[in-house]
Coordinates of C-alpha atoms in Angstrom, one line a residue:
Chain A
M1 CA -5.7 -0.1 -2.6
A2 CA -5.2 0.7 1.1
D3 CA -6.2 -2.8 1.9
E4 CA -7.7 -4.1 5.1
V5 CA -9.9 -1.1 5.4
E6 CA -11.6 -0.9 2.0
Q7 CA -14.0 -3.7 1.0
Q8 CA -11.8 -6.6 0.0
P9 CA -12.0 -7.3 -3.7
S10 CA -14.6 -10.0 -4.3
T11 CA -12.2 -12.3 -6.0
N12 CA -10.1 -14.6 -3.8
T13 CA -8.0 -15.9 -6.6
V14 CA -4.4 -14.8 -7.0
E15 CA -4.1 -12.7 -10.0
E16 CA -1.1 -10.6 -9.5
P17 CA 2.0 -10.7 -7.3
L18 CA 0.5 -8.3 -4.7
D19 CA -2.3 -10.8 -4.2
L20 CA 0.2 -13.2 -2.7
I21 CA 0.9 -10.6 -0.1
R22 CA -2.8 -10.3 0.5
L23 CA -2.8 -14.0 1.5
S24 CA -0.4 -13.1 4.3
L25 CA -2.5 -10.4 5.9
D26 CA -2.7 -10.8 9.6
E27 CA 0.0 -13.5 9.5
R28 CA 3.5 -13.3 10.6
I29 CA 5.9 -12.6 7.7
Y30 CA 9.5 -12.1 7.0
V31 CA 10.5 -8.9 5.2
K32 CA 14.0 -8.5 3.7
M33 CA 15.0 -4.8 3.4
R34 CA 17.8 -2.8 1.9
N35 CA 20.9 -2.2 3.9
D36 CA 21.1 -5.7 5.3
R37 CA 18.0 -5.4 7.4
E38 CA 15.3 -8.0 8.1
L39 CA 11.9 -7.6 9.8
R40 CA 9.7 -10.3 11.3
G41 CA 6.3 -9.2 12.3
R42 CA 2.6 -9.5 11.8
L43 CA 1.3 -7.9 8.6
H44 CA -1.6 -5.6 9.4
A45 CA -1.8 -3.6 6.2
Y46 CA 0.0 -3.0 2.9
D47 CA -0.4 -1.0 -0.2
Q48 CA 0.7 -1.0 -3.8
H49 CA 4.0 0.7 -2.9
L50 CA 4.7 -2.1 -0.4
N51 CA 4.3 0.4 2.4
M52 CA 3.4 -1.9 5.3
I53 CA 2.2 -1.8 8.8
L54 CA 3.7 -4.5 10.9
G55 CA 2.9 -5.4 14.5
D56 CA 5.2 -7.0 17.1
V57 CA 8.2 -6.5 14.8
E58 CA 11.7 -7.8 15.4
E59 CA 14.3 -5.9 13.3
T60 CA 17.6 -7.6 12.6
V61 CA 20.5 -5.5 11.3
T62 CA 23.5 -7.6 10.0
T63 CA 27.0 -6.2 9.8
V64 CA 30.2 -7.8 8.5
E65 CA 33.4 -7.1 10.3
I66 CA 36.7 -8.2 8.8
D67 CA 39.2 -9.3 11.3
D68 CA 42.4 -7.4 10.7
E69 CA 44.8 -10.2 11.0
T70 CA 43.0 -13.3 9.9
Y71 CA 40.8 -11.5 7.4
E72 CA 37.9 -13.6 8.6
E73 CA 34.4 -12.3 8.1
L74 CA 32.6 -11.9 11.3
Y75 CA 28.9 -11.6 10.9
K76 CA 27.2 -9.6 13.7
S77 CA 23.5 -9.0 14.0
T78 CA 21.7 -6.5 16.2
K79 CA 18.0 -7.0 17.0
R80 CA 15.4 -4.8 18.4
N81 CA 11.6 -5.0 19.0
I82 CA 9.0 -2.4 18.0
P83 CA 5.4 -2.9 18.9
M84 CA 3.9 -1.2 15.8
L85 CA 5.8 0.0 12.8
F86 CA 5.0 1.7 9.5
V87 CA 7.5 0.6 6.8
R88 CA 8.1 2.7 3.7
G89 CA 7.8 0.5 0.7
D90 CA 10.9 1.6 -1.2
G91 CA 13.1 -0.1 1.4
V92 CA 11.4 -3.4 0.9
V93 CA 13.3 -6.1 -1.1
L94 CA 11.1 -9.1 -0.5
V95 CA 8.2 -10.5 1.5
A96 CA 7.9 -14.1 2.5
P97 CA 6.4 -16.4 5.2
P98 CA 8.7 -16.5 8.2
L99 CA 11.8 -18.6 7.6
R100 CA 11.8 -21.8 9.6
V101 CA 15.1 -22.4 11.3
G102 CA 16.2 -25.8 10.1
Chain B
M1 CA 1.1 35.6 9.8
D2 CA -0.4 34.6 13.0
P3 CA 2.6 33.9 15.4
V4 CA 0.5 31.8 17.7
D5 CA -0.6 29.3 15.2
V6 CA 2.6 27.8 13.7
Q7 CA 0.7 24.7 12.6
G8 CA 0.4 24.3 8.9
Q9 CA -2.4 21.9 9.0
S10 CA -4.1 20.9 12.2
Q11 CA -5.0 17.4 13.0
G12 CA -6.7 15.8 10.1
E13 CA -7.1 18.7 7.8
V14 CA -7.1 17.4 4.3
C15 CA -4.9 18.7 1.5
S16 CA -6.7 20.9 -1.0
S17 CA -5.0 19.4 -4.0
L18 CA -7.2 16.9 -5.8
R19 CA -4.1 15.0 -7.0
E20 CA -2.8 14.6 -3.5
R21 CA -6.1 13.6 -2.1
S22 CA -6.3 10.8 -4.7
I23 CA -2.8 9.6 -3.9
S24 CA -3.5 9.6 -0.2
E25 CA -6.8 7.7 -0.4
N26 CA -5.2 5.0 -2.3
S27 CA -2.2 4.3 -0.2
L28 CA -1.1 3.9 3.4
V29 CA 0.0 7.5 3.6
A30 CA -3.5 8.1 4.8
L31 CA -2.5 6.4 8.1
L32 CA 0.3 8.9 8.5
Q33 CA -2.0 11.8 7.7
G34 CA -4.3 10.5 10.4
M35 CA -1.4 10.6 12.8
Q36 CA -0.9 14.3 12.4
G37 CA -0.8 15.9 15.8
H38 CA 0.7 12.8 17.5
V39 CA 4.2 12.4 18.8
T40 CA 6.2 9.7 16.8
T41 CA 9.7 8.6 16.0
V42 CA 10.6 8.7 12.3
E43 CA 13.6 6.6 11.3
L44 CA 15.5 7.9 8.3
R45 CA 17.2 6.1 5.5
D46 CA 20.6 7.4 6.5
E47 CA 20.3 5.8 10.0
G48 CA 19.3 9.0 11.7
W49 CA 16.0 9.5 13.5
A50 CA 13.7 12.3 14.6
Q51 CA 11.2 12.2 17.4
G52 CA 8.6 14.9 17.7
R53 CA 5.0 15.9 16.9
L54 CA 3.8 15.2 13.3
Q55 CA 2.6 18.6 12.1
N56 CA 1.8 17.7 8.6
V57 CA 2.1 14.8 6.2
D58 CA 1.5 15.2 2.5
A59 CA 0.7 12.5 -0.2
F60 CA 4.4 12.0 -0.9
M61 CA 5.1 11.3 2.8
N62 CA 7.0 14.6 3.2
L63 CA 6.7 15.4 6.9
R64 CA 6.8 18.5 8.9
M65 CA 7.5 18.0 12.6
R66 CA 7.5 20.3 15.6
D67 CA 9.5 20.2 18.8
V68 CA 11.8 17.6 17.5
L69 CA 14.7 15.6 19.0
Y70 CA 16.8 14.9 16.0
R71 CA 19.9 12.8 15.6
G72 CA 21.6 12.7 12.3
H73 CA 23.4 9.6 11.1
N74 CA 26.9 10.7 11.9
M75 CA 26.1 12.7 15.0
G76 CA 26.8 11.3 18.4
H77 CA 24.4 13.8 20.0
T78 CA 20.9 14.8 19.5
S79 CA 19.7 18.4 18.7
K80 CA 16.5 20.0 19.7
L81 CA 14.7 21.6 16.7
Q82 CA 11.6 23.6 16.7
D83 CA 10.7 22.7 13.2
L84 CA 11.9 20.0 10.9
F85 CA 11.0 19.0 7.4
I86 CA 11.8 15.5 6.2
T87 CA 11.5 14.4 2.6
G88 CA 9.4 11.3 2.1
R89 CA 12.1 9.5 0.2
N90 CA 14.4 9.7 3.3
I91 CA 12.0 7.8 5.6
R92 CA 12.7 4.3 6.5
F93 CA 10.2 3.7 9.4
V94 CA 7.6 5.5 11.3
H95 CA 6.9 4.2 14.8
I96 CA 3.2 4.1 15.5
P97 CA 2.2 5.0 19.1
D98 CA 0.8 2.1 21.1
H99 CA -2.4 3.9 21.8
M100 CA -3.3 4.3 18.2
D101 CA -6.0 2.3 16.5
V102 CA -4.6 1.8 13.0
L103 CA -7.9 0.8 11.4
Q104 CA -9.8 3.6 13.0
T105 CA -7.2 6.2 12.1
I106 CA -7.2 5.2 8.4
Q107 CA -11.0 5.1 8.2
T108 CA -11.3 8.5 9.8
Q109 CA -8.8 10.0 7.4
L110 CA -10.6 8.5 4.4
Q111 CA -13.9 9.9 5.7
R112 CA -12.3 13.3 5.9
I113 CA -11.1 13.0 2.3
H114 CA -14.6 11.9 1.2
R115 CA -16.2 14.7 3.0
V116 CA -14.1 17.2 1.2
R117 CA -15.1 15.7 -2.1
T118 CA -18.8 15.8 -1.2
F119 CA -18.4 19.4 -0.1
N120 CA -16.9 20.4 -3.4
R121 CA -19.6 18.5 -5.2
E122 CA -22.3 20.5 -3.5
G123 CA -21.1 23.8 -4.8
G124 CA -24.4 24.2 -6.5
G125 CA -23.1 22.9 -9.8
G126 CA -20.4 25.5 -9.7
G127 CA -18.2 23.3 -7.5
R128 CA -15.5 21.4 -9.3
R129 CA -16.6 17.8 -10.0
E130 CA -14.0 15.3 -9.0
Y131 CA -15.4 12.5 -11.1
C132 CA -17.2 12.6 -14.4
P133 CA -20.9 12.3 -14.0
K134 CA -22.3 9.1 -15.3
K135 CA -23.4 9.2 -18.9
K136 CA -27.0 8.3 -19.4

């Protein structure tokens, strides 16, 4: 099921959860990963393990710092851009269309 | 052992294990296998990274790399390593070089795998069959 290369299955109906990801091929998607990471990029390929190839990716790493005195939680995020990225599936938590900022 | 050729598998050579070939042709690991011979950056689960030439990738995404610049997660500095083995489980990302055509690389690697199967098939009937012949 190394999709995008093999002949696409003839059915266009959604039969299993992975088919939902197939609908997002070549679209921009949002990927939530383990360790407080998020990716936004164009989905070029995926497989049954959720290994993915994303293009024009922006990775966001979020950290929480606790202020020593006020014990406030300070959320910091670091971003970086990568032109083409292979993502190993076991780090993926969820896949969704890109979130619209309200 | 030939000291000149340190390479395990040269670009695109297909694994001889039937099981690994089946795994590779059904997942995106085929892309990484097609990238053998290229210089890439591999980011690890533990926040380290390794940049070097992909020497060999197996079906489980275990990597061997050559001439590597490696930074472990807790190291402030990078080390130069001639040879590095990374377990597939420890990989988070693999950067794909800009010049690489993803589709073409995957197709080429799948063709190599299919070629190996056909070659085995043509062993005059003595070659190991990879799939059961159709029953009449």
